[in-house]
Amino acid sequence: MTAPITVDESTFESEVLNAEKPVLVDFWAPWCGPCRLVSPVVEAIGHHGSPELKAEFLPKLVSGAWAGTMNLTEPQAGSDLAAIRTRAERDGDHYRITGQKIFITYGDHELTDNIVHFVLARLPDAPAGSRGISLFLIPKFLVGADGALGARNDVRCHSVEHKLGIHGSPTCTMVYGDHGGAIGFIVGEENRGLACMFTMMNNARLAVGLQGVAIAERATQQALGFARERKQGRASGAADGGSSPIIAHADVRRMLLTMRALTKAARAICYATAAATDRAHRAADPAARQAAGERASLLTPVAKAFSTDIGIEVASLGVQVHGGMGYVEETGAAQHLRDARIASIYEGTNGIQAIDLVTRKLPLSGGAAVKSYLGDLRRTVAAVKAVNDPALGATGIRLGEAVESLERATAWMLGRLDHAAETALAGATPYLRLFANAAGGCALAEEALAAIRLRDGGADAEACVAIARFFAENLAVQAPGLERTVTDGADSVLLADPAHSRAFA
């Protein structure tokens, strides 16, 4: 195991625990499986935990000595967290929690000295539905007044789940309260657990988006290496009569360029989301912080959904590039596809991300947040057209068409949220893809413009221009079709009533 990062705890206490406002911690625990959720847990405690919880748990979590988990899902409560049954009973200065959670990543292990579980549960007198959910911190081992670990808490791993992929990151079923209830401590206010949880969730959603990017990048690298070495057939214009590397064939180049372009676009969207999140915490001007916070909120569902969707698509293309070799385990190409498949499901399925984008993020500040972003995209398009560099081909024209489609679809969505919400929901997923196509294409164009300004003639600069042009001319051109799906396709979805339509027979 990687040695934990060490942090001077006296400095931590003075700069974090005693801060007047919640502080976004600027250092990360090791990026290993059991530490994956440490950053969201740290942020949730920093924003919503009591001074006592901060003093007791944050130093060990930040140092990497302790790990963290999120315990949300139950057998009957997946996306619908209002259906959770895990119970919490008040018991003096703490609570007793009983219930079951499933799909808990690294729910138990011996890689760290302690594990801090964040658990959603319901109090006996809680309001019905999602308004009655509270968030609790439950340590695997109780912590004494002197900071020493004490007795094992009433929590255990019941079973490990057998999954399609990511076998290096086990998930399990957790049981709380075999012997009277696990001791837990409230985070935030009673019945306000979902608000606290979303502090963790938004952080985790961006991390999952980057997981999609990472798998896509690895699949792309492997496919490129294979395509340079594997020889099949004779490419058009080949100098000799022997077999050519498959990268010389136009269709293979198309697949590889698609893999690279989608991966780079998704990465750029994730980085833009992260930058907006940083500005929301760090900008000196309150108005700038608010604008950055709205930008981060707008982009987070796009970063999560688009990046994980393309992780699957790129990994699948990687298998195709390998041909029959990709379908056998020896090459490893199939593993990328299996590993990528879960990312579009957890931390809120991508359909939920699309609904969040359309119903909660587009209306921010009366639609001003999305209009501001559309203005940025238009300025990028104008800059590309102004350069008029032959190497960019039709990039400016195609991106302009994509942004125009996004503007029209956005206006259509905003116009229907109040009186025809079902039609908006029916088109939410294609709308998110349209949004990502325009956003990703403009982000790649910005990279290309920077490369042109540098004019260093290097391979990296040439690649930026080539990938931006490929995305604009081969992927962004899907935007008008996606716009029509959003604005004209709702009836075909809504009229297919599951109770009567033969479409579901």
Short mmCIF file of C-alpha atoms in Angstrom, two decimals:
data_model
loop_
_atom_site.label_atom_id
_atom_site.label_comp_id
_atom_site.label_asym_id
_atom_site.label_seq_id
_atom_site.Cartn_x
_atom_site.Cartn_y
_atom_site.Cartn_z
CA MET A 1 0.00 0.00 0.00
CA THR A 2 1.17 3.55 -0.70
CA ALA A 3 2.30 5.29 2.46
CA PRO A 4 -0.27 7.83 3.69
CA ILE A 5 0.40 11.48 2.99
CA THR A 6 1.49 13.20 6.20
CA VAL A 7 0.04 16.56 7.14
CA ASP A 8 1.17 18.82 9.97
CA GLU A 9 -1.89 18.62 12.24
CA SER A 10 -1.16 21.86 14.10
CA THR A 11 -1.16 23.72 10.77
CA PHE A 12 -4.30 21.88 9.75
CA GLU A 13 -6.09 22.89 12.94
CA SER A 14 -5.12 26.55 12.65
CA GLU A 15 -5.96 26.91 8.94
CA VAL A 16 -8.93 24.57 8.57
CA LEU A 17 -10.61 23.78 11.86
CA ASN A 18 -10.54 27.36 13.10
CA ALA A 19 -11.51 28.99 9.81
CA GLU A 20 -14.49 31.32 9.94
CA LYS A 21 -15.94 29.81 6.78
CA PRO A 22 -15.84 26.26 5.40
CA VAL A 23 -12.53 25.63 3.70
CA LEU A 24 -12.03 23.56 0.56
CA VAL A 25 -9.09 21.35 1.43
CA ASP A 26 -6.37 21.71 -1.19
CA PHE A 27 -4.62 18.41 -0.66
CA TRP A 28 -5.77 14.90 -1.47
CA ALA A 29 -5.36 11.55 0.17
CA PRO A 30 -3.61 8.91 -1.98
CA TRP A 31 -5.70 8.03 -5.06
CA CYS A 32 -6.20 4.43 -4.13
CA GLY A 33 -9.45 2.50 -3.91
CA PRO A 34 -10.26 2.92 -0.22
CA CYS A 35 -9.27 6.60 -0.35
CA ARG A 36 -11.39 7.47 -3.40
CA LEU A 37 -14.16 9.06 -1.34
CA VAL A 38 -11.97 10.75 1.25
CA SER A 39 -12.12 14.14 -0.46
CA PRO A 40 -15.97 14.24 -0.58
CA VAL A 41 -16.15 13.10 3.05
CA VAL A 42 -13.64 15.77 4.10
CA GLU A 43 -15.57 18.45 2.26
CA ALA A 44 -18.89 17.40 3.82
CA ILE A 45 -17.45 17.45 7.34
CA GLY A 46 -15.76 20.78 6.61
CA HIS A 47 -19.02 22.35 5.46
CA HIS A 48 -21.56 20.71 7.78
CA GLY A 49 -19.79 18.98 10.67
CA SER A 50 -19.67 20.28 14.24
CA PRO A 51 -16.37 21.64 15.59
CA GLU A 52 -16.00 18.42 17.59
CA LEU A 53 -16.40 16.22 14.50
CA LYS A 54 -13.94 18.36 12.55
CA ALA A 55 -11.33 18.14 15.30
CA GLU A 56 -11.80 14.40 15.78
CA PHE A 57 -11.98 13.15 12.20
CA LEU A 58 -10.59 15.63 9.67
CA PRO A 59 -6.86 15.38 10.49
CA LYS A 60 -6.82 11.59 10.11
CA LEU A 61 -8.91 11.65 6.95
CA VAL A 62 -6.80 14.33 5.30
CA SER A 63 -3.56 12.56 6.22
CA GLY A 64 -4.79 9.35 4.59
CA ALA A 65 -4.58 7.43 7.86
CA TRP A 66 -8.36 6.84 7.75
CA ALA A 67 -10.61 6.13 4.76
CA GLY A 68 -14.20 7.17 4.07
CA THR A 69 -17.32 5.77 2.40
CA MET A 70 -20.74 6.95 1.27
CA ASN A 71 -23.65 4.70 2.31
CA LEU A 72 -26.73 5.79 0.37
CA THR A 73 -28.25 2.93 -1.62
CA GLU A 74 -30.52 0.19 -0.27
CA PRO A 75 -32.14 -2.74 -2.09
CA GLN A 76 -35.42 -0.84 -2.55
CA ALA A 77 -33.85 2.65 -2.72
CA GLY A 78 -31.51 3.23 -5.62
CA SER A 79 -32.08 6.56 -7.31
CA ASP A 80 -35.14 7.14 -5.11
CA LEU A 81 -33.47 7.92 -1.80
CA ALA A 82 -36.82 8.91 -0.32
CA ALA A 83 -37.49 5.17 -0.01
CA ILE A 84 -34.63 4.44 2.42
CA ARG A 85 -35.50 2.38 5.52
CA THR A 86 -32.32 2.62 7.59
CA ARG A 87 -33.35 3.99 10.98
CA ALA A 88 -31.72 6.28 13.50
CA GLU A 89 -32.70 6.63 17.16
CA ARG A 90 -31.53 9.45 19.44
CA ASP A 91 -29.36 8.22 22.29
CA GLY A 92 -27.95 11.06 24.37
CA ASP A 93 -25.27 12.95 22.45
CA HIS A 94 -25.26 10.43 19.62
CA TYR A 95 -27.59 8.19 17.60
CA ARG A 96 -28.12 4.45 17.12
CA ILE A 97 -28.38 3.38 13.50
CA THR A 98 -29.88 0.12 12.20
CA GLY A 99 -30.34 -0.98 8.62
CA GLN A 100 -28.68 -2.22 5.46
CA LYS A 101 -26.81 -0.52 2.62
CA ILE A 102 -25.64 -2.00 -0.68
CA PHE A 103 -22.99 -1.21 -3.31
CA ILE A 104 -20.62 0.34 -0.77
CA THR A 105 -17.17 0.81 -2.30
CA TYR A 106 -14.46 -0.50 0.02
CA GLY A 107 -17.04 -0.77 2.82
CA ASP A 108 -14.58 -2.76 4.90
CA HIS A 109 -10.85 -3.45 4.69
CA GLU A 110 -7.67 -3.34 6.72
CA LEU A 111 -5.75 -0.91 4.52
CA THR A 112 -6.33 1.99 6.91
CA ASP A 113 -6.66 2.08 10.69
CA ASN A 114 -10.25 3.28 10.63
CA ILE A 115 -13.10 3.81 8.15
CA VAL A 116 -15.53 6.72 8.42
CA HIS A 117 -18.94 5.81 6.99
CA PHE A 118 -21.37 8.53 5.93
CA VAL A 119 -24.84 6.99 6.20
CA LEU A 120 -28.28 8.29 5.25
CA ALA A 121 -31.00 7.25 7.72
CA ARG A 122 -34.42 8.32 8.92
CA LEU A 123 -35.45 9.38 12.42
CA PRO A 124 -38.72 8.01 13.89
CA ASP A 125 -40.44 11.42 13.79
CA ALA A 126 -38.99 12.47 10.44
CA PRO A 127 -41.25 13.88 7.70
CA ALA A 128 -42.10 11.51 4.87
CA GLY A 129 -40.05 11.42 1.70
CA SER A 130 -36.70 13.02 1.02
CA ARG A 131 -37.40 15.85 3.48
CA GLY A 132 -37.03 13.37 6.34
CA ILE A 133 -33.52 12.05 5.67
CA SER A 134 -30.58 12.76 7.96
CA LEU A 135 -26.84 12.20 7.46
CA PHE A 136 -24.72 10.41 10.07
CA LEU A 137 -21.02 9.82 10.55
CA ILE A 138 -20.37 6.26 11.75
CA PRO A 139 -16.77 5.19 12.43
CA LYS A 140 -15.75 1.56 12.09
CA PHE A 141 -13.88 1.92 15.38
CA LEU A 142 -15.07 4.33 18.04
CA VAL A 143 -12.62 7.08 18.94
CA GLY A 144 -11.74 7.88 22.55
CA ALA A 145 -11.38 11.31 24.11
CA ASP A 146 -7.61 11.03 23.69
CA GLY A 147 -7.96 10.26 19.97
CA ALA A 148 -7.10 6.58 20.41
CA LEU A 149 -9.16 3.93 18.62
CA GLY A 150 -11.49 1.99 20.87
CA ALA A 151 -14.08 -0.74 20.44
CA ARG A 152 -15.43 -1.95 17.11
CA ASN A 153 -18.70 -0.21 16.24
CA ASP A 154 -21.86 -2.20 15.48
CA VAL A 155 -21.27 -2.27 11.72
CA ARG A 156 -20.10 -5.10 9.47
CA CYS A 157 -19.65 -6.17 5.87
CA HIS A 158 -22.27 -8.80 5.10
CA SER A 159 -21.21 -9.84 1.58
CA VAL A 160 -19.13 -8.77 -1.41
CA GLU A 161 -20.99 -8.16 -4.65
CA HIS A 162 -20.01 -9.90 -7.92
CA LYS A 163 -19.73 -7.29 -10.66
CA LEU A 164 -19.28 -6.97 -14.40
CA GLY A 165 -16.07 -4.98 -13.99
CA ILE A 166 -13.84 -2.88 -11.69
CA HIS A 167 -12.91 -6.00 -9.78
CA GLY A 168 -10.02 -4.13 -8.20
CA SER A 169 -12.53 -1.93 -6.37
CA PRO A 170 -14.79 -4.25 -4.38
CA THR A 171 -18.25 -3.19 -3.26
CA CYS A 172 -20.23 -4.82 -0.51
CA THR A 173 -23.42 -4.95 1.52
CA MET A 174 -23.09 -3.24 4.89
CA VAL A 175 -25.24 -4.09 7.92
CA TYR A 176 -25.70 -1.68 10.81
CA GLY A 177 -27.13 -2.62 14.20
CA ASP A 178 -26.77 -6.35 14.80
CA HIS A 179 -26.29 -5.59 18.49
CA GLY A 180 -28.46 -2.62 19.33
CA GLY A 181 -27.40 -0.10 16.74
CA ALA A 182 -24.21 1.42 15.40
CA ILE A 183 -23.15 4.60 17.19
CA GLY A 184 -23.33 7.56 14.83
CA PHE A 185 -23.08 11.34 14.97
CA ILE A 186 -25.32 13.77 13.12
CA VAL A 187 -23.74 15.77 10.29
CA GLY A 188 -25.60 19.03 9.79
CA GLU A 189 -29.19 19.29 10.98
CA GLU A 190 -31.74 16.53 11.47
CA ASN A 191 -33.86 15.95 8.35
CA ARG A 192 -31.38 17.95 6.23
CA GLY A 193 -29.22 15.04 5.20
CA LEU A 194 -29.74 15.33 1.46
CA ALA A 195 -28.44 18.90 1.43
CA CYS A 196 -25.33 17.73 3.28
CA MET A 197 -24.95 14.69 1.05
CA PHE A 198 -24.93 16.77 -2.12
CA THR A 199 -21.80 18.49 -0.87
CA MET A 200 -20.22 15.06 -1.21
CA MET A 201 -22.14 14.03 -4.30
CA ASN A 202 -21.13 16.91 -6.57
CA ASN A 203 -17.48 16.33 -5.72
CA ALA A 204 -17.90 12.62 -6.40
CA ARG A 205 -19.71 13.25 -9.69
CA LEU A 206 -16.79 15.21 -11.07
CA ALA A 207 -14.41 12.49 -9.88
CA VAL A 208 -16.52 9.88 -11.67
CA GLY A 209 -16.43 11.97 -14.84
CA LEU A 210 -12.65 11.93 -14.64
CA GLN A 211 -12.80 8.18 -14.16
CA GLY A 212 -14.60 7.96 -17.51
CA VAL A 213 -11.89 10.15 -19.04
CA ALA A 214 -9.14 8.01 -17.53
CA ILE A 215 -10.55 4.75 -18.88
CA ALA A 216 -11.10 6.35 -22.28
CA GLU A 217 -7.51 7.61 -22.32
CA ARG A 218 -6.12 4.19 -21.45
CA ALA A 219 -8.29 2.47 -24.06
CA THR A 220 -7.14 5.01 -26.65
CA GLN A 221 -3.47 4.55 -25.85
CA GLN A 222 -3.79 0.79 -26.08
CA ALA A 223 -5.72 0.93 -29.35
CA LEU A 224 -3.17 3.30 -30.90
CA GLY A 225 -0.30 1.02 -29.93
CA PHE A 226 -2.07 -2.02 -31.32
CA ALA A 227 -3.03 -0.25 -34.57
CA ARG A 228 0.57 0.71 -35.26
CA GLU A 229 1.78 -2.87 -34.88
CA ARG A 230 -1.06 -5.02 -36.20
CA LYS A 231 -0.80 -5.63 -39.96
CA GLN A 232 -3.84 -6.58 -42.01
CA GLY A 233 -4.56 -5.99 -45.69
CA ARG A 234 -2.89 -3.50 -47.98
CA ALA A 235 -3.80 0.14 -47.50
CA SER A 236 -4.66 2.27 -50.51
CA GLY A 237 -1.46 3.80 -51.88
CA ALA A 238 0.85 1.49 -49.93
CA ALA A 239 4.33 1.39 -51.46
CA ASP A 240 4.89 -2.36 -51.31
CA GLY A 241 2.80 -5.44 -51.72
CA GLY A 242 2.91 -6.50 -48.07
CA SER A 243 0.34 -6.00 -45.37
CA SER A 244 -0.05 -2.53 -43.90
CA PRO A 245 -0.43 -1.55 -40.23
CA ILE A 246 -4.15 -1.18 -39.65
CA ILE A 247 -3.68 2.49 -38.67
CA ALA A 248 -3.06 3.10 -42.37
CA HIS A 249 -6.68 2.16 -43.18
CA ALA A 250 -9.08 5.12 -43.26
CA ASP A 251 -11.81 3.52 -41.15
CA VAL A 252 -9.37 2.60 -38.40
CA ARG A 253 -8.03 6.16 -38.42
CA ARG A 254 -11.61 7.38 -38.10
CA MET A 255 -12.15 5.21 -35.01
CA LEU A 256 -8.88 6.27 -33.42
CA LEU A 257 -9.55 9.95 -34.08
CA THR A 258 -13.04 9.57 -32.61
CA MET A 259 -11.53 8.02 -29.49
CA ARG A 260 -8.98 10.80 -29.11
CA ALA A 261 -11.46 13.61 -29.83
CA LEU A 262 -14.12 12.36 -27.42
CA THR A 263 -11.55 11.80 -24.70
CA LYS A 264 -10.01 15.24 -25.07
CA ALA A 265 -13.41 16.96 -25.16
CA ALA A 266 -14.58 15.17 -22.03
CA ARG A 267 -11.34 16.01 -20.25
CA ALA A 268 -11.71 19.69 -21.17
CA ILE A 269 -15.27 19.81 -19.82
CA CYS A 270 -14.16 18.20 -16.55
CA TYR A 271 -11.29 20.66 -16.20
CA ALA A 272 -13.62 23.59 -16.89
CA THR A 273 -15.94 22.28 -14.17
CA ALA A 274 -13.07 21.93 -11.72
CA ALA A 275 -11.80 25.43 -12.50
CA ALA A 276 -15.27 26.90 -11.93
CA THR A 277 -15.51 25.01 -8.63
CA ASP A 278 -12.17 26.45 -7.52
CA ARG A 279 -13.25 29.97 -8.42
CA ALA A 280 -16.52 29.48 -6.56
CA HIS A 281 -14.48 28.83 -3.41
CA ARG A 282 -11.54 31.15 -3.95
CA ALA A 283 -12.58 34.21 -5.96
CA ALA A 284 -12.20 37.42 -3.97
CA ASP A 285 -15.37 39.06 -5.27
CA PRO A 286 -18.72 37.66 -3.98
CA ALA A 287 -20.37 38.18 -7.35
CA ALA A 288 -17.56 36.30 -9.05
CA ARG A 289 -17.93 33.46 -6.56
CA GLN A 290 -21.65 33.24 -7.25
CA ALA A 291 -21.17 33.27 -11.01
CA ALA A 292 -18.48 30.60 -10.75
CA GLY A 293 -20.69 28.50 -8.48
CA GLU A 294 -23.51 28.65 -11.01
CA ARG A 295 -21.11 27.75 -13.82
CA ALA A 296 -19.85 24.75 -11.81
CA SER A 297 -23.43 23.69 -11.07
CA LEU A 298 -24.35 23.97 -14.74
CA LEU A 299 -21.38 21.95 -15.95
CA THR A 300 -21.25 19.22 -13.27
CA PRO A 301 -24.04 17.01 -14.71
CA VAL A 302 -22.53 17.45 -18.19
CA ALA A 303 -19.06 16.53 -16.96
CA LYS A 304 -20.33 13.45 -15.16
CA ALA A 305 -22.71 12.15 -17.84
CA PHE A 306 -20.81 12.96 -21.03
CA SER A 307 -17.45 11.76 -19.70
CA THR A 308 -18.82 8.44 -18.49
CA ASP A 309 -20.86 7.93 -21.65
CA ILE A 310 -17.81 8.47 -23.84
CA GLY A 311 -15.77 6.23 -21.53
CA ILE A 312 -18.04 3.39 -22.61
CA GLU A 313 -18.07 4.44 -26.27
CA VAL A 314 -14.31 4.84 -26.47
CA ALA A 315 -13.65 1.54 -24.70
CA SER A 316 -16.07 -0.18 -27.10
CA LEU A 317 -14.27 1.37 -30.07
CA GLY A 318 -11.03 0.13 -28.57
CA VAL A 319 -12.35 -3.42 -28.73
CA GLN A 320 -13.36 -2.82 -32.36
CA VAL A 321 -9.90 -1.54 -33.29
CA HIS A 322 -8.42 -4.74 -31.86
CA GLY A 323 -10.86 -6.81 -33.92
CA GLY A 324 -11.13 -10.40 -32.73
CA MET A 325 -8.15 -9.80 -30.49
CA GLY A 326 -10.23 -7.29 -28.55
CA TYR A 327 -12.85 -9.85 -27.63
CA VAL A 328 -10.46 -12.14 -25.82
CA GLU A 329 -9.10 -11.41 -22.38
CA GLU A 330 -5.43 -11.68 -23.29
CA THR A 331 -5.22 -8.19 -24.84
CA GLY A 332 -6.98 -6.42 -21.96
CA ALA A 333 -9.16 -4.33 -24.30
CA ALA A 334 -12.36 -5.95 -23.00
CA GLN A 335 -11.53 -5.03 -19.42
CA HIS A 336 -11.70 -1.33 -20.23
CA LEU A 337 -15.24 -1.78 -21.53
CA ARG A 338 -16.33 -3.74 -18.45
CA ASP A 339 -14.72 -1.27 -16.09
CA ALA A 340 -16.22 1.76 -17.84
CA ARG A 341 -19.78 0.45 -17.80
CA ILE A 342 -20.58 1.22 -14.15
CA ALA A 343 -19.54 4.88 -14.26
CA SER A 344 -22.67 5.99 -16.13
CA ILE A 345 -24.77 4.39 -13.38
CA TYR A 346 -23.32 5.37 -10.05
CA GLU A 347 -23.33 8.78 -8.32
CA GLY A 348 -26.68 9.35 -10.05
CA THR A 349 -27.41 7.65 -13.35
CA ASN A 350 -26.77 9.69 -16.46
CA GLY A 351 -30.49 10.02 -17.05
CA ILE A 352 -30.75 11.69 -13.66
CA GLN A 353 -27.84 13.97 -14.60
CA ALA A 354 -29.76 15.03 -17.70
CA ILE A 355 -32.91 15.69 -15.66
CA ASP A 356 -30.85 17.69 -13.16
CA LEU A 357 -29.35 19.75 -15.98
CA VAL A 358 -32.71 20.54 -17.55
CA THR A 359 -34.92 21.06 -14.49
CA ARG A 360 -32.51 22.55 -11.94
CA LYS A 361 -29.48 23.97 -13.71
CA LEU A 362 -30.93 25.67 -16.80
CA PRO A 363 -33.29 27.80 -14.67
CA LEU A 364 -30.45 29.10 -12.42
CA SER A 365 -30.80 32.88 -12.00
CA GLY A 366 -33.76 32.87 -14.35
CA GLY A 367 -31.72 31.25 -17.12
CA ALA A 368 -28.92 33.82 -16.88
CA ALA A 369 -26.29 31.19 -15.99
CA VAL A 370 -26.80 29.15 -19.16
CA LYS A 371 -27.14 32.30 -21.29
CA SER A 372 -23.78 33.50 -19.97
CA TYR A 373 -22.22 30.18 -20.92
CA LEU A 374 -23.76 30.29 -24.38
CA GLY A 375 -22.23 33.74 -24.78
CA ASP A 376 -18.80 32.28 -24.03
CA LEU A 377 -19.34 29.59 -26.67
CA ARG A 378 -20.36 32.17 -29.25
CA ARG A 379 -17.20 34.17 -28.53
CA THR A 380 -15.10 31.05 -29.13
CA VAL A 381 -16.82 30.46 -32.45
CA ALA A 382 -16.20 34.07 -33.47
CA ALA A 383 -12.52 33.76 -32.54
CA VAL A 384 -12.13 30.61 -34.64
CA LYS A 385 -13.76 32.25 -37.65
CA ALA A 386 -11.60 35.35 -37.22
CA VAL A 387 -8.38 33.33 -37.37
CA ASN A 388 -9.33 31.91 -40.78
CA ASP A 389 -6.52 29.35 -40.63
CA PRO A 390 -6.75 26.72 -43.41
CA ALA A 391 -5.64 24.04 -40.95
CA LEU A 392 -8.93 24.51 -39.07
CA GLY A 393 -11.01 23.69 -42.15
CA ALA A 394 -14.72 24.18 -41.42
CA THR A 395 -14.27 24.18 -37.62
CA GLY A 396 -15.75 27.64 -37.11
CA ILE A 397 -18.77 26.97 -39.33
CA ARG A 398 -19.59 23.59 -37.79
CA LEU A 399 -19.15 24.78 -34.21
CA GLY A 400 -21.31 27.80 -35.01
CA GLU A 401 -24.08 25.47 -36.17
CA ALA A 402 -23.69 23.38 -33.01
CA VAL A 403 -23.94 26.39 -30.71
CA GLU A 404 -26.97 27.69 -32.62
CA SER A 405 -28.66 24.30 -32.18
CA LEU A 406 -27.85 24.37 -28.47
CA GLU A 407 -29.26 27.90 -28.12
CA ARG A 408 -32.54 26.95 -29.81
CA ALA A 409 -32.86 23.73 -27.82
CA THR A 410 -32.11 25.60 -24.58
CA ALA A 411 -34.82 28.18 -25.29
CA TRP A 412 -37.23 25.35 -26.09
CA MET A 413 -36.41 23.61 -22.80
CA LEU A 414 -36.77 26.75 -20.69
CA GLY A 415 -40.08 27.50 -22.37
CA ARG A 416 -41.58 24.15 -21.40
CA LEU A 417 -40.42 23.58 -17.83
CA ASP A 418 -43.43 25.35 -16.30
CA HIS A 419 -46.28 24.03 -18.42
CA ALA A 420 -44.99 20.94 -20.29
CA ALA A 421 -42.32 19.46 -18.06
CA GLU A 422 -42.83 15.90 -19.36
CA THR A 423 -41.83 16.94 -22.87
CA ALA A 424 -38.68 18.49 -21.47
CA LEU A 425 -37.86 15.34 -19.50
CA ALA A 426 -38.36 13.17 -22.58
CA GLY A 427 -35.63 15.10 -24.37
CA ALA A 428 -33.29 15.64 -21.42
CA THR A 429 -30.70 13.01 -22.36
CA PRO A 430 -30.26 14.07 -26.01
CA TYR A 431 -30.19 17.67 -24.79
CA LEU A 432 -27.25 16.90 -22.49
CA ARG A 433 -25.40 15.26 -25.37
CA LEU A 434 -26.11 18.30 -27.55
CA PHE A 435 -24.79 20.54 -24.76
CA ALA A 436 -21.63 18.43 -24.46
CA ASN A 437 -21.06 18.39 -28.23
CA ALA A 438 -21.11 22.18 -28.39
CA ALA A 439 -19.16 22.65 -25.16
CA GLY A 440 -16.55 20.00 -25.96
CA GLY A 441 -16.09 21.23 -29.52
CA CYS A 442 -15.55 24.82 -28.36
CA ALA A 443 -13.13 23.70 -25.66
CA LEU A 444 -11.03 21.87 -28.23
CA ALA A 445 -11.20 24.91 -30.48
CA GLU A 446 -9.82 27.06 -27.65
CA GLU A 447 -6.90 24.64 -27.37
CA ALA A 448 -6.36 24.87 -31.12
CA LEU A 449 -6.40 28.68 -31.02
CA ALA A 450 -3.80 28.64 -28.27
CA ALA A 451 -1.65 26.27 -30.32
CA ILE A 452 -1.93 28.53 -33.38
CA ARG A 453 -0.95 31.58 -31.32
CA LEU A 454 2.15 29.77 -30.05
CA ARG A 455 3.17 28.80 -33.59
CA ASP A 456 5.95 26.56 -32.30
CA GLY A 457 5.40 24.00 -35.04
CA GLY A 458 5.52 21.19 -32.51
CA ALA A 459 3.67 17.92 -32.76
CA ASP A 460 1.46 18.81 -29.78
CA ALA A 461 0.29 22.04 -31.44
CA GLU A 462 -0.45 20.23 -34.69
CA ALA A 463 -2.39 17.57 -32.79
CA CYS A 464 -4.53 20.19 -31.02
CA VAL A 465 -5.57 21.70 -34.34
CA ALA A 466 -6.18 18.33 -35.99
CA ILE A 467 -8.30 16.98 -33.13
CA ALA A 468 -10.35 20.18 -32.88
CA ARG A 469 -11.07 20.07 -36.60
CA PHE A 470 -11.98 16.39 -36.51
CA PHE A 471 -14.39 16.92 -33.61
CA ALA A 472 -16.07 19.87 -35.33
CA GLU A 473 -16.42 18.22 -38.73
CA ASN A 474 -17.29 14.68 -37.57
CA LEU A 475 -18.93 14.91 -34.13
CA ALA A 476 -20.25 18.43 -33.59
CA VAL A 477 -22.22 18.02 -36.81
CA GLN A 478 -24.55 15.72 -34.87
CA ALA A 479 -25.92 18.80 -33.09
CA PRO A 480 -28.78 19.66 -35.49
CA GLY A 481 -30.03 16.07 -35.33
CA LEU A 482 -29.88 16.11 -31.53
CA GLU A 483 -31.77 19.41 -31.55
CA ARG A 484 -34.54 17.83 -33.59
CA THR A 485 -34.64 14.87 -31.22
CA VAL A 486 -35.06 17.27 -28.28
CA THR A 487 -37.72 19.47 -29.84
CA ASP A 488 -39.63 17.00 -32.03
CA GLY A 489 -39.11 13.60 -30.41
CA ALA A 490 -41.04 13.95 -27.14
CA ASP A 491 -44.40 12.78 -28.48
CA SER A 492 -42.98 9.49 -29.73
CA VAL A 493 -41.77 8.85 -26.18
CA LEU A 494 -44.78 10.07 -24.22
CA LEU A 495 -47.48 8.54 -26.45
CA ALA A 496 -45.96 5.07 -26.01
CA ASP A 497 -47.91 4.35 -22.82
CA PRO A 498 -46.51 1.18 -21.19
CA ALA A 499 -50.01 0.14 -20.16
CA HIS A 500 -51.42 0.21 -23.69
CA SER A 501 -48.71 0.51 -26.32
CA ARG A 502 -47.67 -2.62 -28.20
CA ALA A 503 -44.17 -1.11 -28.36
CA PHE A 504 -43.55 -2.66 -24.93
CA ALA A 505 -45.24 -5.98 -25.66
#
